[in-house]
Short mmCIF file of C-alpha atoms and ligand atoms in Angstrom, two decimals:
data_model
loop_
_atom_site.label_atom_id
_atom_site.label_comp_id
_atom_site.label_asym_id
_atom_site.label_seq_id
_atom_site.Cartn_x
_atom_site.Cartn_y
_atom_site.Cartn_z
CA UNK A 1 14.26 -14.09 24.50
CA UNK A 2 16.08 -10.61 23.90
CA UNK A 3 14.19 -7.95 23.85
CA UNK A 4 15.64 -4.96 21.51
CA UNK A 5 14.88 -0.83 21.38
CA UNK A 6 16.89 0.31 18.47
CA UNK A 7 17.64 -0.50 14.84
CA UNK A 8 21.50 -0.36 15.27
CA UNK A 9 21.27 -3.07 18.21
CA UNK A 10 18.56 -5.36 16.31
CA UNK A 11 20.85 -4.96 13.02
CA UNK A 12 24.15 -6.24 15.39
CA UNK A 13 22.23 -9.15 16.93
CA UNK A 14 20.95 -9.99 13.57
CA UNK A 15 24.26 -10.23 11.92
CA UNK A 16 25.46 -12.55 14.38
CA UNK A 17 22.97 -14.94 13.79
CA UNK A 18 23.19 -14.47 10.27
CA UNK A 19 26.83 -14.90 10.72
CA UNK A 20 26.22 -18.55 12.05
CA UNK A 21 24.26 -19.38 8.93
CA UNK A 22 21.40 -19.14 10.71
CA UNK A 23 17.81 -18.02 8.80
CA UNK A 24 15.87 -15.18 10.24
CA UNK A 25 11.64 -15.69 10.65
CA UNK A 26 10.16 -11.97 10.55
CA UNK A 27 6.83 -12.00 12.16
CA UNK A 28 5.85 -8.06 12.57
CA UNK A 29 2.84 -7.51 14.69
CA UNK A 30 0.71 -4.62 17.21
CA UNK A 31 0.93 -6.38 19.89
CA UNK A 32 -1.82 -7.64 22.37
CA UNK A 33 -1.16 -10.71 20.97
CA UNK A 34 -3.10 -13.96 20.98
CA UNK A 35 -2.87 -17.14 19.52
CA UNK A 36 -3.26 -16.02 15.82
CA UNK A 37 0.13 -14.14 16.12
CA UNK A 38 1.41 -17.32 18.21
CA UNK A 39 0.93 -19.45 15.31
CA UNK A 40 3.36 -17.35 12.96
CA UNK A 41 5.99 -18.09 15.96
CA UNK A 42 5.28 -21.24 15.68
CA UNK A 43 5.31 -21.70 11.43
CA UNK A 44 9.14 -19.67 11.86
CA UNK A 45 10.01 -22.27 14.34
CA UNK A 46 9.12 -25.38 12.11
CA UNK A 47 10.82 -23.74 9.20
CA UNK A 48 13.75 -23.69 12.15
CA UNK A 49 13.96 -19.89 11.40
CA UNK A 50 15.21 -17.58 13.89
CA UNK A 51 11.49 -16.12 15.02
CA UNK A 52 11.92 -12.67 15.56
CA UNK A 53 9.07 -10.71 16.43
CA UNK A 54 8.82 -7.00 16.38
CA UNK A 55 5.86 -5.00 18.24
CA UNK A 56 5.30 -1.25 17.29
CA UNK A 57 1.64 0.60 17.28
CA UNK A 58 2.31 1.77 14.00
CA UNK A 59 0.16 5.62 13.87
CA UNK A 60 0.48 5.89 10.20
CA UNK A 61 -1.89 3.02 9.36
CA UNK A 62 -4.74 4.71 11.58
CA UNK A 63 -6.91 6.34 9.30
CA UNK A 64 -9.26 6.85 12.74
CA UNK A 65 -7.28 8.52 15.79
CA UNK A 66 -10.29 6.71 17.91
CA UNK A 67 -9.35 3.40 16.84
CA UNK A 68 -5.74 4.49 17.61
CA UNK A 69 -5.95 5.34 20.75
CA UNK A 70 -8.39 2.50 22.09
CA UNK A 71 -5.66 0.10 20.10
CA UNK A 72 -5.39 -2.31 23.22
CA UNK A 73 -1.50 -2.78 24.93
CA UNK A 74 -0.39 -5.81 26.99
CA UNK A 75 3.13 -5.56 26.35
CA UNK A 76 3.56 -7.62 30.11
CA UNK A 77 1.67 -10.27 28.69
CA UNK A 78 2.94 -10.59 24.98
CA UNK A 79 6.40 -10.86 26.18
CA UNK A 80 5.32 -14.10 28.65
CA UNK A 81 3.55 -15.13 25.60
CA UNK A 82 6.54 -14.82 22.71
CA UNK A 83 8.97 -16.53 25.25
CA UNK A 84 6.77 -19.15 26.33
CA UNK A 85 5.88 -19.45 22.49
CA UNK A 86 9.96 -19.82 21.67
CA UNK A 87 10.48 -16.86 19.95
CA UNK A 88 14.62 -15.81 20.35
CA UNK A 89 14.21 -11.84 19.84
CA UNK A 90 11.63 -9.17 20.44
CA UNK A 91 12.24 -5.90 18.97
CA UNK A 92 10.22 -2.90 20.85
CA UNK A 93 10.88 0.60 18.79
CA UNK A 94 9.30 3.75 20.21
CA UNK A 95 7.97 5.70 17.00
CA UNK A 96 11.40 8.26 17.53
CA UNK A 97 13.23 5.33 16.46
CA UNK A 98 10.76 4.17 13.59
CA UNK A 99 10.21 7.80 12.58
CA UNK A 100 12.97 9.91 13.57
CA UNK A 101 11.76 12.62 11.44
CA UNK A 102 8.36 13.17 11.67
CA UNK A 103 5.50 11.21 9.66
CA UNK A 104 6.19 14.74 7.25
CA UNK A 105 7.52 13.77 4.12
CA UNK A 106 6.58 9.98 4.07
CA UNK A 107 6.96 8.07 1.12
CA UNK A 108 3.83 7.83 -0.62
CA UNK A 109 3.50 4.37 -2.68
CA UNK A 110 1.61 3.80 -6.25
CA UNK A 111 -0.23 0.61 -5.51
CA UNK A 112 -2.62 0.62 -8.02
CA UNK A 113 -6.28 -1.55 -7.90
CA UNK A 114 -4.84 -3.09 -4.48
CA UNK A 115 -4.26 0.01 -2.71
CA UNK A 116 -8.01 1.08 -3.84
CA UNK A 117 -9.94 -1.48 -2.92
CA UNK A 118 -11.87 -2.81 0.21
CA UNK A 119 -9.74 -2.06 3.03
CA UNK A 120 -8.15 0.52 0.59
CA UNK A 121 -11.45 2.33 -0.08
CA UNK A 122 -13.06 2.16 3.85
CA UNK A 123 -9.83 3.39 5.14
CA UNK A 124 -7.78 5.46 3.40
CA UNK A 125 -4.06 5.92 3.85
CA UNK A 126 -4.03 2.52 5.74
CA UNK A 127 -2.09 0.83 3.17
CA UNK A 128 -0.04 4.07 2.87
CA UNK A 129 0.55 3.44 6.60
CA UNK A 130 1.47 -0.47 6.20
CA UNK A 131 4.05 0.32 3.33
CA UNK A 132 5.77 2.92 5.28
CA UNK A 133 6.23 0.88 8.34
CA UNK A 134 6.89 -2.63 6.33
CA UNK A 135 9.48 -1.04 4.10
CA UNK A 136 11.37 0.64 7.50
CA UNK A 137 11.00 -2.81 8.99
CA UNK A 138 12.01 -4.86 6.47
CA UNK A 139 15.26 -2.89 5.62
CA UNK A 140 16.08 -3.03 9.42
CA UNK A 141 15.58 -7.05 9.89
CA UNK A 142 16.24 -8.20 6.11
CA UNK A 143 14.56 -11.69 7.53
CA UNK A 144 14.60 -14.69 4.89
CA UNK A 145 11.10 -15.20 5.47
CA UNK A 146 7.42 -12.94 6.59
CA UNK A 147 5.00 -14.60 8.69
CA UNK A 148 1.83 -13.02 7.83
CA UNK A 149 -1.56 -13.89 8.47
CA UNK A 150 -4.23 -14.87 5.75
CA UNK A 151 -6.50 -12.95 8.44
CA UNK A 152 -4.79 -9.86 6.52
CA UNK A 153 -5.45 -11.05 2.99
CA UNK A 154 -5.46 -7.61 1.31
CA UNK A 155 -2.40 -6.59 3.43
CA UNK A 156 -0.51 -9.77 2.52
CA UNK A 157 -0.98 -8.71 -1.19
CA UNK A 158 0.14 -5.34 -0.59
CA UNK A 159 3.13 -6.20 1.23
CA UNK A 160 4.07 -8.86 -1.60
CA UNK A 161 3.51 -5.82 -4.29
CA UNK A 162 5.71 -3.58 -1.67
CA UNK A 163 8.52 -6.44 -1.76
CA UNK A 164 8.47 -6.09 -4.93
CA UNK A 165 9.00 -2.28 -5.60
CA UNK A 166 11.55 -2.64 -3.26
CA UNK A 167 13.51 -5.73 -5.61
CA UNK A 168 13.47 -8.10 -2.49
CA UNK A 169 11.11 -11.08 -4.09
CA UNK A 170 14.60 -13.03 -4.18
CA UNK A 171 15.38 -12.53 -0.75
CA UNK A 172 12.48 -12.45 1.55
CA UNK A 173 9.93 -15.06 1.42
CA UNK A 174 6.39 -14.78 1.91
CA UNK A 175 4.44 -17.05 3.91
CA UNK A 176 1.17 -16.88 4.49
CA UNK A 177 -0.39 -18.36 7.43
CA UNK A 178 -3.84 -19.87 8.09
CA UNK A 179 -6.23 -17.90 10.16
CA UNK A 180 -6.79 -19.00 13.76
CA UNK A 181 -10.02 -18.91 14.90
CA UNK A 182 -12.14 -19.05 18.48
CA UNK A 183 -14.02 -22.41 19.10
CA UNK A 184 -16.86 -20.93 17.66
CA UNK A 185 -14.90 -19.56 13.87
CA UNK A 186 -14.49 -15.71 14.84
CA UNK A 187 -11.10 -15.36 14.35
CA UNK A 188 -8.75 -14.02 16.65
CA UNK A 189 -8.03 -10.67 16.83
CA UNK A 190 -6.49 -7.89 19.39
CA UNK A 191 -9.67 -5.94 18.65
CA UNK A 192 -11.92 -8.54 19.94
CA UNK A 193 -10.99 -7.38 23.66
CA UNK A 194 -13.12 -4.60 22.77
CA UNK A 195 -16.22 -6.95 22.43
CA UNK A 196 -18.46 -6.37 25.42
CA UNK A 197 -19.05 -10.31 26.69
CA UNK A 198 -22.95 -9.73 27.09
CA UNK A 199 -23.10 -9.71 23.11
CA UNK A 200 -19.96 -11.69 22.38
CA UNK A 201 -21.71 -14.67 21.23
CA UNK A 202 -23.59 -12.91 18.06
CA UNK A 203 -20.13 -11.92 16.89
CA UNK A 204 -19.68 -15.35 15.32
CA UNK A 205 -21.93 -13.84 12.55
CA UNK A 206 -18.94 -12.44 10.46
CA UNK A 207 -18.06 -16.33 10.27
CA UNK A 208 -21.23 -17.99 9.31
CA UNK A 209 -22.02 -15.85 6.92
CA UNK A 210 -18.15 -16.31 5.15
CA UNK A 211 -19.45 -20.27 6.01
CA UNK A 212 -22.60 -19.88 4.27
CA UNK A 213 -20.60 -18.56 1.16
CA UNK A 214 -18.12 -21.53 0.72
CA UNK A 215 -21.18 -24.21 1.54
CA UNK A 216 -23.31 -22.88 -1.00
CA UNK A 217 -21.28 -21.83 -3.50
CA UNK A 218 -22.47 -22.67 -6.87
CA UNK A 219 -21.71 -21.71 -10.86
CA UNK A 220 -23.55 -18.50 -11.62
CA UNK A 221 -24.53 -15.10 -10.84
CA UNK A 222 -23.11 -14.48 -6.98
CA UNK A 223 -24.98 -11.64 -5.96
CA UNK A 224 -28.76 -13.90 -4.41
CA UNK A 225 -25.92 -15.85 -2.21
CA UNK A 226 -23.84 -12.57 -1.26
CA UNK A 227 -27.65 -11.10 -0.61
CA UNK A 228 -28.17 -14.26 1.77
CA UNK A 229 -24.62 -14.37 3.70
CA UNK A 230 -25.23 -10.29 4.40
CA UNK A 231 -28.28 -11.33 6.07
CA UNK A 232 -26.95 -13.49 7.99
CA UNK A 233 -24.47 -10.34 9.26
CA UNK A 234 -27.57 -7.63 9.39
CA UNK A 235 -29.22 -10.24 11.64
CA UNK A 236 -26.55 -10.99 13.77
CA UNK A 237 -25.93 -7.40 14.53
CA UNK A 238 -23.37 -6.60 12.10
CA UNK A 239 -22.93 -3.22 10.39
CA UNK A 240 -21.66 -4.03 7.06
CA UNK A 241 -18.77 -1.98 5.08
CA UNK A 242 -18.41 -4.75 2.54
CA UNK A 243 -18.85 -8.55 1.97
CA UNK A 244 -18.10 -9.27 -1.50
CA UNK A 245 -16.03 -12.46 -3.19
CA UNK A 246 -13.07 -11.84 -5.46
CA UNK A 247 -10.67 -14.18 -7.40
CA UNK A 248 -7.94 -14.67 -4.88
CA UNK A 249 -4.87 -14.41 -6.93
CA UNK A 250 -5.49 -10.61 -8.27
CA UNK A 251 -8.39 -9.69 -6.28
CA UNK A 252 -10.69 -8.74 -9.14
CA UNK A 253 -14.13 -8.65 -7.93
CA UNK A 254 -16.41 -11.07 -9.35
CA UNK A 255 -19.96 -10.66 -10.08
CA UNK A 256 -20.28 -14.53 -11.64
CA UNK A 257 -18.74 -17.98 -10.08
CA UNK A 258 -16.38 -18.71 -12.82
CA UNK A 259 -14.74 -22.68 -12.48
CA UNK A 260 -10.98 -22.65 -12.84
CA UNK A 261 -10.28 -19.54 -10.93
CA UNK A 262 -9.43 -19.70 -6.95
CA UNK A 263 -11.95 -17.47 -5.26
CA UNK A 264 -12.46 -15.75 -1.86
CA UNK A 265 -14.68 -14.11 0.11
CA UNK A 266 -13.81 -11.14 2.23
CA UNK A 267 -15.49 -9.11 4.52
CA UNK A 268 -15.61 -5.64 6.84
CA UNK A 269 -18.20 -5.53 9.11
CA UNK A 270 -19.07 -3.55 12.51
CA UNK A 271 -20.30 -5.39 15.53
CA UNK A 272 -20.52 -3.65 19.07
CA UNK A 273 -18.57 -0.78 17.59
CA UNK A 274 -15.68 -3.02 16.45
CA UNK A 275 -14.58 -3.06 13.07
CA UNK A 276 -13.59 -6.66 12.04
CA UNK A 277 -12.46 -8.22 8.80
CA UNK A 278 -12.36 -11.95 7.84
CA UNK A 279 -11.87 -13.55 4.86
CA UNK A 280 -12.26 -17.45 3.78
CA UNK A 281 -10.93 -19.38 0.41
CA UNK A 282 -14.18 -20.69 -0.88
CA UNK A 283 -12.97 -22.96 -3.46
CA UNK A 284 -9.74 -24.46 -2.14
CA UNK A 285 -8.51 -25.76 1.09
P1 AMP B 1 -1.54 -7.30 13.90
O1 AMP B 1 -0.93 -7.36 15.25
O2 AMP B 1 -3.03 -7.28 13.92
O3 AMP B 1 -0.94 -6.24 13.03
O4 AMP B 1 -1.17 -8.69 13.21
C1 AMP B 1 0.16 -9.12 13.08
C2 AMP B 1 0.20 -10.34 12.19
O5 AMP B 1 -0.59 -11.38 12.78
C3 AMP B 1 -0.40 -10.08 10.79
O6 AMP B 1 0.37 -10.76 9.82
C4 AMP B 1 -1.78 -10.67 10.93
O7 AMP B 1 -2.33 -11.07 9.70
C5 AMP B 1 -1.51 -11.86 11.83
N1 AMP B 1 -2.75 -12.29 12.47
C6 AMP B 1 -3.66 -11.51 13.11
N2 AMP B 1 -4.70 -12.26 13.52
C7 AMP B 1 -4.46 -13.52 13.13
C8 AMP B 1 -5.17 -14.76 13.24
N3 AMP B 1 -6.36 -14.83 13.84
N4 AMP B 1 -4.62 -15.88 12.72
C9 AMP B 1 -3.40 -15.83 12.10
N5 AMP B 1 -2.68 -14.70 11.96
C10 AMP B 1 -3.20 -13.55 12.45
#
């Protein structure tokens, strides 16, 4: 594996490949990675893309300069890890090189209902944050396809909307991975380090209760189920921000189980001071 610092070098090592005819897999992460971020390697590499991986602590997306700074790093590890995992390039910008001038004079992005929902309402300027980064990203690799995780669900649908501003929809492809999950359903995430052990096991809550949605799941009014699944979280520990089920394609919220429409549940919840999300597709595999 390479492992890049600047745009200009990343941009010459990409044409060469391109040159070859070769197509590049774009799978943009935080680092401290785990098997989640493993699996997008791994869905570039059975496409027979060129998995390139980029790691950068992005500070615009922090709406909490707490959560920033505890953010964990292993960079030691993830490189082992992408290497071992097959992944051809790493590219490792310092936030100079991302944001030579300054986060003044940003772009700011219209993104509408998506922007202003969920993750957009509990942490605002996140999604600000993820544009500004994914656009300066994106222009830089120009891959053929995005690994994203469904973990992300909200993000992938603002990053699809972004593609789209940007007139891209044609070139870069989004694919959206499944969410990978400990044995026992939390899924994997860099911010589950931060779980102390002694409580660990309780933080499968945030997974039964998105369980306990898609097993009961029935035509009708949704809020007595939603009333059961967040007391499965309030028992369990959890502090909830939202848990609420929306129709997957737009992300309307729904108040009523409607058949014909694709729905999903999604959920922000604190547990031991960590703020997780998970999601699950309740009517579809
Ligand atoms: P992050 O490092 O948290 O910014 O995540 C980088 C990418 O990995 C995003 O597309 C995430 O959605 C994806 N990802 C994070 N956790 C998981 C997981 N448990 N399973 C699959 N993909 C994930």
């Amino acid at each position: 594996m390479i492992l890049i610092k600047t745009a200009a070098t990343l941009r010459l090592y990409l044409s060469d490949q391109k040159k070859k005819g070769l197509k590049i897999g774009f799978i943009p992460t935080m680092g401290a990675l785990h098997e989640g971020h493993i699996s997008l390697i791994k869905h570039a590499l059975d496409n027979r893309d060129i998995p390139v991986c980029s790691i950068f602590i992005n500070p615009t997306q922090f709406n909490d300069e707490k959560d920033f700074r505890q953010y964990p790093v292993t960079i030691n590890q993830d490189i082992l890890l992408l290497e071992k995992a097959g992944c051809e390039a790493l590219f490792l910008p310092s936030v100079d090189e991302i944001y030579p001038t300054g986060f003044e004079n940003e772009t700011h992005y219209e993104l509408g209902y998506l922007g202003s929902i969920l993750e957009g309402a509990y942490r605002p300027g996140h999604f600000q944050g993820v544009c500004q980064v994914m656009e300066k990203l994106l222009k830089i690799v120009m891959p053929d396809r995005l690994y994203l995780g469904q973990k992300d669900f909200q993000q992938c649908k603002i990053i699809a909307l972004l593609i789209k501003q940007m007139s891209l929809q044609e070139r870069i492809k989004v694919e959206i991975c499944p969410t990978m999950r400990e044995p026992d359903g939390l899924a994997m995430s860099s911010r589950n380090r931060r779980i102390n052990p002694e409580v660990r096991k309780n933080a499968n809550g945030i997974f039964l209760a998105l369980s306990h949605l898609k097993n009961h799941l029935k035509p009708g009014p949704l809020e007595p189920l939603l009333n059961e699944a967040s007391h499965i979280l309030v028992q369990k520990g959890f502090e909830i921000d939202y848990l609420t089920i929306a129709d997957a394609g737009n992300l309307e919220i729904l108040t009523e189980f409607q058949e014909g429409r694709s729905l999903i549940a999604l959920t922000a919840a604190t547990f031991d001071e960590v703020r997780l999300i998970d999601n699950m597709l309740l009517n579809q595999d």
